[in-house]
XYZ file of C-alpha atoms in Angstrom:
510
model
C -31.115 43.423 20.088
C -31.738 41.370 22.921
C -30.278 42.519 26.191
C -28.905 40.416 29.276
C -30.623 39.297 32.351
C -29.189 41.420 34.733
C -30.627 44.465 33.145
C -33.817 43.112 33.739
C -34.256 42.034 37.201
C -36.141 44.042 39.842
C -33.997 46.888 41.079
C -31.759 47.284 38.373
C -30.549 51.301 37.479
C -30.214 49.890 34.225
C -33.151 50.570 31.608
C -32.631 48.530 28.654
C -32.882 50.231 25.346
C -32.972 47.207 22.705
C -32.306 47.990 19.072
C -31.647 45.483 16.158
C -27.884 45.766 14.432
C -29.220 47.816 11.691
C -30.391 50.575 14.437
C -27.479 50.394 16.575
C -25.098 50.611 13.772
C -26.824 54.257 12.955
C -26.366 55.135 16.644
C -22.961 54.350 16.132
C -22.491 56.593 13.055
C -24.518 59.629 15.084
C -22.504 59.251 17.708
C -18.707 59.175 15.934
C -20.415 62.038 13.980
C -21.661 64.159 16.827
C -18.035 63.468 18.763
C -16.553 65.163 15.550
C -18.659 68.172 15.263
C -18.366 69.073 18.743
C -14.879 68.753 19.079
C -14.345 70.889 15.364
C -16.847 73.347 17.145
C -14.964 73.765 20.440
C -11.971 74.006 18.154
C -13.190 76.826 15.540
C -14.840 79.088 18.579
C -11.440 78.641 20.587
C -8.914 79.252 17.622
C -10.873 82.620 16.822
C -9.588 83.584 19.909
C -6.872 84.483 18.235
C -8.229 87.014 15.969
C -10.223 88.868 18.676
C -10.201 89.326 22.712
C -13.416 88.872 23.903
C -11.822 91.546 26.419
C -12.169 94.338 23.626
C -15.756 94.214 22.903
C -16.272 97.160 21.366
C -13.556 96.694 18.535
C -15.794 94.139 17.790
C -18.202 96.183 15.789
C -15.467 98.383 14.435
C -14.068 95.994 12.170
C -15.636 93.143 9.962
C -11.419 91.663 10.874
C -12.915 91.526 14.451
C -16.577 90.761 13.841
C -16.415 87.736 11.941
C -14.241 85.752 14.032
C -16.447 86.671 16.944
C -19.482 85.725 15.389
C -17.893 82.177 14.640
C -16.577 82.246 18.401
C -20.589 82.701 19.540
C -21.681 79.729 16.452
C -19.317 77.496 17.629
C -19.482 78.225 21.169
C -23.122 77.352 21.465
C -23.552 75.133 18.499
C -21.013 72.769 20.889
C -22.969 73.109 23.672
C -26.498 71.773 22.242
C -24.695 68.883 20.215
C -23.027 67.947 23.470
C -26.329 66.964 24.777
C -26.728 64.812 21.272
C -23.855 62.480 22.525
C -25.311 61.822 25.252
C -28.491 60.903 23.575
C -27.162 58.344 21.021
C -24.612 57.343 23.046
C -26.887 55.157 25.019
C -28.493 53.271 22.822
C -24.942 52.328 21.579
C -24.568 50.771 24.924
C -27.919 49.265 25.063
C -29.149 51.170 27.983
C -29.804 54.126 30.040
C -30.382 55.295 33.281
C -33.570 56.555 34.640
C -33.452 60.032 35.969
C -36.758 61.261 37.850
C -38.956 63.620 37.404
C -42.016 62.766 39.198
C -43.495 59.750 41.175
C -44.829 58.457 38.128
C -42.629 59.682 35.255
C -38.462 59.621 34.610
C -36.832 59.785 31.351
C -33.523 58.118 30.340
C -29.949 59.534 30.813
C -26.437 57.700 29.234
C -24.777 56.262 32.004
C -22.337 58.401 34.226
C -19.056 56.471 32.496
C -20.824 57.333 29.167
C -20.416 61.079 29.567
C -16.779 60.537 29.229
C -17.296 60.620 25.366
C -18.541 64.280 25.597
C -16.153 65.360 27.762
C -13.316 64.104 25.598
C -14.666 65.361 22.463
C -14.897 68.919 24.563
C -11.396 68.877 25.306
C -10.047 67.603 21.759
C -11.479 71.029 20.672
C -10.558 73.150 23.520
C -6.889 71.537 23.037
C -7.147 72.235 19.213
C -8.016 75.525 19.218
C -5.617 77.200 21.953
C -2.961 75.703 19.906
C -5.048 77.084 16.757
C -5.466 80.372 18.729
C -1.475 80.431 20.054
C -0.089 79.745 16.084
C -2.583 83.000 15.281
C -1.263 85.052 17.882
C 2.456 84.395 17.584
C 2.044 85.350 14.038
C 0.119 88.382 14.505
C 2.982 89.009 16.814
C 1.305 88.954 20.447
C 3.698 87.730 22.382
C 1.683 88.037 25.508
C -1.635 86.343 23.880
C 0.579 83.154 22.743
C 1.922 82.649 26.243
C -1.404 82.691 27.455
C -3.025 80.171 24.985
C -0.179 78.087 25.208
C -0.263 77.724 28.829
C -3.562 76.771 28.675
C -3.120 74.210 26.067
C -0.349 73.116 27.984
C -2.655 72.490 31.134
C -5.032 70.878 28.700
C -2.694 68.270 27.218
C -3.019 65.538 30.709
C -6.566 65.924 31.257
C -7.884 65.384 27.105
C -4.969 62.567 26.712
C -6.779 60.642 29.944
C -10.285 61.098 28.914
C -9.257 60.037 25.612
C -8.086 56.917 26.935
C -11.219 56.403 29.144
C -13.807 57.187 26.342
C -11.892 54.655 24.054
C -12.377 52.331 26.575
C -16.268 52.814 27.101
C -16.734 52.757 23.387
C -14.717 49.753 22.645
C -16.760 48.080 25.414
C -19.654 48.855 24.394
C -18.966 47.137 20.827
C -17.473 43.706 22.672
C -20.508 43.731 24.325
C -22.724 43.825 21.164
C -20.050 40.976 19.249
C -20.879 38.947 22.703
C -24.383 39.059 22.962
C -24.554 38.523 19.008
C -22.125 35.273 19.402
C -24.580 34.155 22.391
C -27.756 34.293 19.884
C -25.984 33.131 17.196
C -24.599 29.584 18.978
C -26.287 29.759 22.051
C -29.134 27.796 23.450
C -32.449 29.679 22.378
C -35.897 28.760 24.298
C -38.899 30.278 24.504
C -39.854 31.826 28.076
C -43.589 32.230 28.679
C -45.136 35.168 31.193
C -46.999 33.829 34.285
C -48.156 36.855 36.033
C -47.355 40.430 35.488
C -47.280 43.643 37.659
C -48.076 47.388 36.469
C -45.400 49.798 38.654
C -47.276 52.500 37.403
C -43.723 54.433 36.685
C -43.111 55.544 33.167
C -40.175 56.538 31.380
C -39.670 57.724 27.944
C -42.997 57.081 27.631
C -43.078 53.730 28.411
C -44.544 52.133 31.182
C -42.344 49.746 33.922
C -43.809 46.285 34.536
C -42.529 43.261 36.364
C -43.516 40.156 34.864
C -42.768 36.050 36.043
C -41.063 34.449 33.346
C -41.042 30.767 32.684
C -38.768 29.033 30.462
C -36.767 25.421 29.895
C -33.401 25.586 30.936
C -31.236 22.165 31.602
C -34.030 19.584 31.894
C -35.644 21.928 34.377
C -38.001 24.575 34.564
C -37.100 28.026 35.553
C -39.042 31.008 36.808
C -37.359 34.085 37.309
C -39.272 37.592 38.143
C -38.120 40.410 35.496
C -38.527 43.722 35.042
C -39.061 45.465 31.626
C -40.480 48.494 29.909
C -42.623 48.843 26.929
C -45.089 51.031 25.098
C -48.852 50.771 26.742
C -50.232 49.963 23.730
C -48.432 46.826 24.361
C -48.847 46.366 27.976
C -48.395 42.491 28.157
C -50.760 39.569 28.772
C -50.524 36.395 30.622
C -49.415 33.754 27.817
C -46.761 36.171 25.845
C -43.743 34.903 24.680
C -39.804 36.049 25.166
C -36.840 34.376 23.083
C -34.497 33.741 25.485
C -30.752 32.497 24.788
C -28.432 31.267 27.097
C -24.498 30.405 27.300
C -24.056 26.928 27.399
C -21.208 27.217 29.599
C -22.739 29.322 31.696
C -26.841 28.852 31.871
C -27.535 30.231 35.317
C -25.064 33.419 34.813
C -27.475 36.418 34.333
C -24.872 38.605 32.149
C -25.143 35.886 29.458
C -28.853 34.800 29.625
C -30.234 37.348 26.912
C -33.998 38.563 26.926
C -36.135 39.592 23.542
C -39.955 40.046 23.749
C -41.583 38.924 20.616
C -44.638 41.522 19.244
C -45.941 39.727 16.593
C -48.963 37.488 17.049
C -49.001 38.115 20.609
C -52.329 39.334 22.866
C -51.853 42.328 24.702
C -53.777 44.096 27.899
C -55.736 46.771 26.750
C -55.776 49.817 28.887
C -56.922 52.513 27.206
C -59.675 53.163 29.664
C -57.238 53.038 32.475
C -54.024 53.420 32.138
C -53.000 52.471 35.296
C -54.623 49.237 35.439
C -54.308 46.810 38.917
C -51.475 45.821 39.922
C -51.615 42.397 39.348
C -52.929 40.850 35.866
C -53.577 37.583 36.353
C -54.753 34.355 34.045
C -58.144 35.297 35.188
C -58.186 38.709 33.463
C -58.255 37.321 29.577
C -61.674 39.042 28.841
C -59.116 42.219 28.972
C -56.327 41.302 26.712
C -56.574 42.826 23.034
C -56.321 39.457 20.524
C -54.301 40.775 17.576
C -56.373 41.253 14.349
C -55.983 39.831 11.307
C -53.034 42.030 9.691
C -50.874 41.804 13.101
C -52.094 44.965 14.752
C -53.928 45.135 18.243
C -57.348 45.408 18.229
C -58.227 48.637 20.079
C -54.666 50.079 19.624
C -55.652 52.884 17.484
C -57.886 54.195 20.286
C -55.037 54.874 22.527
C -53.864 58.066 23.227
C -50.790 59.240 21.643
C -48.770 59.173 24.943
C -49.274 55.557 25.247
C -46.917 54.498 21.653
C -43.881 55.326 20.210
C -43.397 58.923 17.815
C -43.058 56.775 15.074
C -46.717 54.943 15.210
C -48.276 58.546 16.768
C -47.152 59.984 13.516
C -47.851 57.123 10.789
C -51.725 57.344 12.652
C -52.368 60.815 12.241
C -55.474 62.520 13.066
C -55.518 63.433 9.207
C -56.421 59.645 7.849
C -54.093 57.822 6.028
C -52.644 59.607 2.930
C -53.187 57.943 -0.242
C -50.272 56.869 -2.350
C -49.961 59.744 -4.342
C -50.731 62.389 -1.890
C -47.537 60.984 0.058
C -45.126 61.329 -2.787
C -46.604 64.807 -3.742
C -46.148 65.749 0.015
C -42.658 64.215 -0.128
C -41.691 66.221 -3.163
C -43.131 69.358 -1.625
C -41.008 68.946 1.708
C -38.135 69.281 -0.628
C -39.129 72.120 -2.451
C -38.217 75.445 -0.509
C -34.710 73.790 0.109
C -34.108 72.929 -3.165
C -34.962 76.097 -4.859
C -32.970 78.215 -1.923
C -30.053 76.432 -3.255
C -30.502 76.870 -6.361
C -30.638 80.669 -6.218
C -27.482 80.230 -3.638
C -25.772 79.256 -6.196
C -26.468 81.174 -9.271
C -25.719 84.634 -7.204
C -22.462 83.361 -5.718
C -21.566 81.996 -9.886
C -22.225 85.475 -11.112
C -21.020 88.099 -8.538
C -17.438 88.326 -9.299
C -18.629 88.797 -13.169
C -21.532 91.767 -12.265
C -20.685 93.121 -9.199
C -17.438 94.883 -8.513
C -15.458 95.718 -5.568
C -16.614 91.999 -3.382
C -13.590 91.150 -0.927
C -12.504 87.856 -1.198
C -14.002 86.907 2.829
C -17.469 88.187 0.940
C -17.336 85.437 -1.418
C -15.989 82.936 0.558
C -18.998 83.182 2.816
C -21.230 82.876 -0.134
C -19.519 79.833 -1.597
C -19.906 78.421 2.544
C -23.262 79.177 2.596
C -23.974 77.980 -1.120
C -22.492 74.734 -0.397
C -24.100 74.169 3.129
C -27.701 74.743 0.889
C -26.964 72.231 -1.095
C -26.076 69.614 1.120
C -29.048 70.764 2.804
C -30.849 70.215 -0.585
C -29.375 66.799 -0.734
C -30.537 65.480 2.208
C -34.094 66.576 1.113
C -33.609 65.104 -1.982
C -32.653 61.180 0.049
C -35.750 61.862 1.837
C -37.978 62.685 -1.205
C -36.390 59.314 -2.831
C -36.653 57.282 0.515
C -33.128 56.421 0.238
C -32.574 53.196 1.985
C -28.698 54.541 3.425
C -30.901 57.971 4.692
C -33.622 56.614 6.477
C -30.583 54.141 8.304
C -27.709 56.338 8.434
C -29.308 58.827 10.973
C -28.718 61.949 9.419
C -31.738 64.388 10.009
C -33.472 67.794 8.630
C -32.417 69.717 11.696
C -28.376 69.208 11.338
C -28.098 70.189 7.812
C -30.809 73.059 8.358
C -28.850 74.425 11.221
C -25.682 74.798 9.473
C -27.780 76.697 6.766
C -28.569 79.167 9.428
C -25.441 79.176 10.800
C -24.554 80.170 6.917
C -26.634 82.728 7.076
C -25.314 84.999 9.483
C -21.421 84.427 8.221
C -23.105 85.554 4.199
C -25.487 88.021 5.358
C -22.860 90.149 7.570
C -20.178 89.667 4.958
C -22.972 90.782 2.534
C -23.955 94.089 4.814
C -19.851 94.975 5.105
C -19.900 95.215 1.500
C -20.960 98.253 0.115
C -21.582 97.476 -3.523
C -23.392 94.474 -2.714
C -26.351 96.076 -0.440
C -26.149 99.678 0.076
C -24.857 100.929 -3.558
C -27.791 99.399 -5.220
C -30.488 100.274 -2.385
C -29.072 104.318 -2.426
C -28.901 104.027 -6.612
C -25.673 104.684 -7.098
C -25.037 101.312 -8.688
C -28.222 99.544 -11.146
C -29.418 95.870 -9.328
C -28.520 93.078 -11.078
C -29.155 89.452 -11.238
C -26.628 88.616 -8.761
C -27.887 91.225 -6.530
C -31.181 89.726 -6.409
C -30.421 86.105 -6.637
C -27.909 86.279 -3.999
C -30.446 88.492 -1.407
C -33.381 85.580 -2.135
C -30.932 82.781 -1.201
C -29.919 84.312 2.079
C -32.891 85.339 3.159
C -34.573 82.440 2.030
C -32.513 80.751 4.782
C -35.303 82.200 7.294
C -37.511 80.175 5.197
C -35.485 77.352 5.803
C -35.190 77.749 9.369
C -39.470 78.080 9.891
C -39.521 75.130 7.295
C -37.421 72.679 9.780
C -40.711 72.580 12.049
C -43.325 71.894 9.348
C -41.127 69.143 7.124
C -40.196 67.305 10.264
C -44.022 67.261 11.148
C -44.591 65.782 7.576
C -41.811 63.761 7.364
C -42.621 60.556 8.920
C -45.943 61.343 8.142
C -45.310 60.619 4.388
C -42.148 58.096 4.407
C -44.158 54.879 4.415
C -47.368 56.703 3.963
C -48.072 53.898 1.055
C -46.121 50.972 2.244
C -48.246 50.463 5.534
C -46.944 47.371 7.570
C -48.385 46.075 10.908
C -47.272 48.120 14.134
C -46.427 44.987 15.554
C -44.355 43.564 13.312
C -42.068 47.325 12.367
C -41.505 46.966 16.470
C -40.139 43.687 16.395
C -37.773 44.718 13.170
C -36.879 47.871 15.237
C -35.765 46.118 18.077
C -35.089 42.442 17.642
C -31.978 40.660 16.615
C -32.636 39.618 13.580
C -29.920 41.673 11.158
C -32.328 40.667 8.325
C -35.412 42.069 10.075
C -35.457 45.523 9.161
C -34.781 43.893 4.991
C -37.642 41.504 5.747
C -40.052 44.499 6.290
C -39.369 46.163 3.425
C -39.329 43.116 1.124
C -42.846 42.072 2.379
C -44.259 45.386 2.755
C -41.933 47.911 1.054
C -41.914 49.877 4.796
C -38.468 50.967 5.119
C -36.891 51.787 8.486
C -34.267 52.994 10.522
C -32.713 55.279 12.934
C -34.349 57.956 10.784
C -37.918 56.473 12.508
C -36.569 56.682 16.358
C -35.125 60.379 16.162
């Protein structure tokens, strides 16, 4: 999506992260989904607080009563934690930009913006809030007089600072989305021109992998020409050229006011500045420097491109140009179909053992089977996902949802069925020391769970394939799947795949 002037001028904290609508809207659906999780997570580890006291550690290991709400306290404990960061991380391309946060003279990466943070902290509290009055209901039950004080003070000290930050990450987020309806109203009845770059400046600074430049932009604006120095960021394999071309729209009401002039580079059938051989090239390109640009070849891509080392495009192109050659059209759906494999048949043997162990094995607690049915479910939603991949499911590759969610909450599965499994005699122990025969359920049902360590080393190799082998036989210029990925157009991303049958989303940019 285009982005506004004043994130582009020189000195800006702001780093413009553009995205077209069908992008941001899966940012938006990460985000509201990563909010939820890590306020349920805060809210689960809390409210087992009121099974256990993390005071009595050694009753812990005494009782399965005591163990499995601490184990949950630990899963959701630091399950919350690492999607925290995940908020954070989607969160700012929802608001179109980021902050750059230094790591070297050279290098920085981007951060959300300090109000931005406000939607993790409110999601923390939700849960914290949750589950001490969770917790407190458990204890005044259990009849722990002292334990639901406790909790309920705490929840009462909580209620003022979640109901504020509530308020203030409402705010944020409803900004954000006014801010997206304005900038789409500006490019939709706005005045559009095209700017043209004059002279351009390597800062040799790169973040997220892409390098700073300041370039002199040129366009038509009220009978008179304008030239305005801007500052923007983009892969080196792109590094610009005298002569490229920005849409620019601006409000007729307001032509000269830099929060509605709106910036878009355009990618295809452009010439770009080739430095491969030196990645920090001088500092100024000028007109005089065209024996260096890279013309575009004949199917849109930049001649020369290819050659550039990994660090210098996005993930997306690094992995579609694999050392490995392009795969042929039916190598990519056989890979595709093998991805899904080990998930597939781990939930299939999930869920046979959990279907026959009331009927073959006897003495199973009711908390045993409930943790198989948990885990038997979470492997098939695992399975599912696999499955949209395998298919190329256009609502997958857009929605955002990824391997490593689904695959984590198979492992957190794991330990809940695998220590429910252990406290049950009859289910491990009788048949290992003979004094009950093995049956099918036995077998199936140890195969599924440990087959979740299968699925855990499996996360690293199918997201290695993965966009390896999505559009393995649909290939599409690298110039034109940028422009889709980041331009206005809504239709963009539906033009790709009609002319090339490349499909893309937020699936691409994770």
């Amino acid at each position: 999506m285009a982005y506004p002037m004043s994130r582009a001028v020189p000195g800006s904290e702001c780093v413009p992260l553009p995205t077209s609508p069908i992008i941001w809207g899966g940012y938006v659906r990460k985000t509201i989904r990563a909010c939820s999780l890590v306020a349920f997570l805060w809210a689960m580890a809390v409210a087992m607080l009121g099974f256990f006291s993390p005071l009595e550690v050694a009753r812990v290991f005494e009782d399965v009563a005591h163990f499995v709400p601490a184990l949950l306290f630990v899963i959701g404990l630091v399950g919350a934690l690492n999607l925290g960061k995940e908020i954070g991380k989607d969160f700012k391309h929802v608001m179109g930009y980021g902050v750059v946060k230094r790591t070297s003279e050279h290098h920085g990466h981007t951060v959300v913006p300090p109000r931005g943070r406000r939607l993790v902290y409110a999601s923390m509290l939700t849960g914290l809030l949750a589950g001490c009055v969770l917790a407190a209901i458990i204890r005044a039950a259990a009849g722990d007089g002292l334990g639901f004080l406790l909790l309920t003070g705490v929840a009462v000290l909580l209620i003022v600072p979640t109901i504020k930050l509530l308020k203030l990450g409402k705010i944020i987020w409803l900004q954000a989305r006014a801010e997206q309806r304005i900038h789409r109203d500006i490019v939709s009845s706005g005045d559009h021109v095209t700017g043209t770059v004059v002279a351009v400046t390597n800062e040799r600074f790169i973040v997220d992998g892409r390098a700073m430049f300041h370039v002199d932009l040129e366009y038509p604006v009220q009978d008179q020409t304008q030239t305005l120095r801007i500052r923007f960021f983009d892969y080196p394999v792109w590094a610009p050229a005298i002569g490229n071309e920005f849409d620019v729209w601006t409000d007729p009401e307001r032509p000269f006011v830099q929060e509605r002039i709106l910036l878009e580079r355009r990618y295809v059938g452009q010439s770009f500045v080739n430095i491969d051989d030196e990645p920090f090239p001088a500092d100024h390109i000028s007109g005089d420097e065209a024996s260096a640009k890279v013309e575009p070849t004949s199917d849109g891509t930049a001649a020369g491109s290819a050659a550039l080392g990994m660090e210098h495009i996005p993930q997306w192109m690094a992995d579609e140009t694999h050392s490995e050659g392009a795969p042929t059209p039916k190598s990519a759906r056989r890979t595709r179909f093998l991805i899904g494999v080990p998930p597939n048949l781990i939930a299939l043997l999930a869920l046979a053992g959990t279907l026959l162990v009331p009927s073959m094995i006897d003495h199973v607690p009711w908390w045993t089977l409930a943790a198989l049915w948990l885990y038997t479910v979470l492997t098939i939603i695992n399975a599912g996902v696999y499955w949209q991949f395998m298919l190329r499911r256009r609502w997958f590759i857009r929605s955002g949802v990824s391997f490593g969610a689904t695959e984590a909450a198979v492992f957190t599965g794991f330990f809940a069925a695998g220590f429910s499994m252990l406290t049950t005699h009859t289910m491990v122990f009788a048949p290992l020391n003979r004094e009950i025969p093995w049956t099918p359920a036995h077998v199936l049902t140890w195969a599924a769970v440990i087959g979740a360590l299968l699925v855990f080393e499996w996360a690293f190799t199918s997201n290695t394939w993965a966009l390896k082998h999505l559009n393995a036989e649909f290939p599409a210029p690298p110039e034109a799947i940028q422009e889709a990925l980041t331009g206005h157009d809504p239709e963009g991303i539906d033009n790709l795949e009609r002319q090339y049958g490349y499909r893309a989303g937020v699936f691409l940019c994770t």
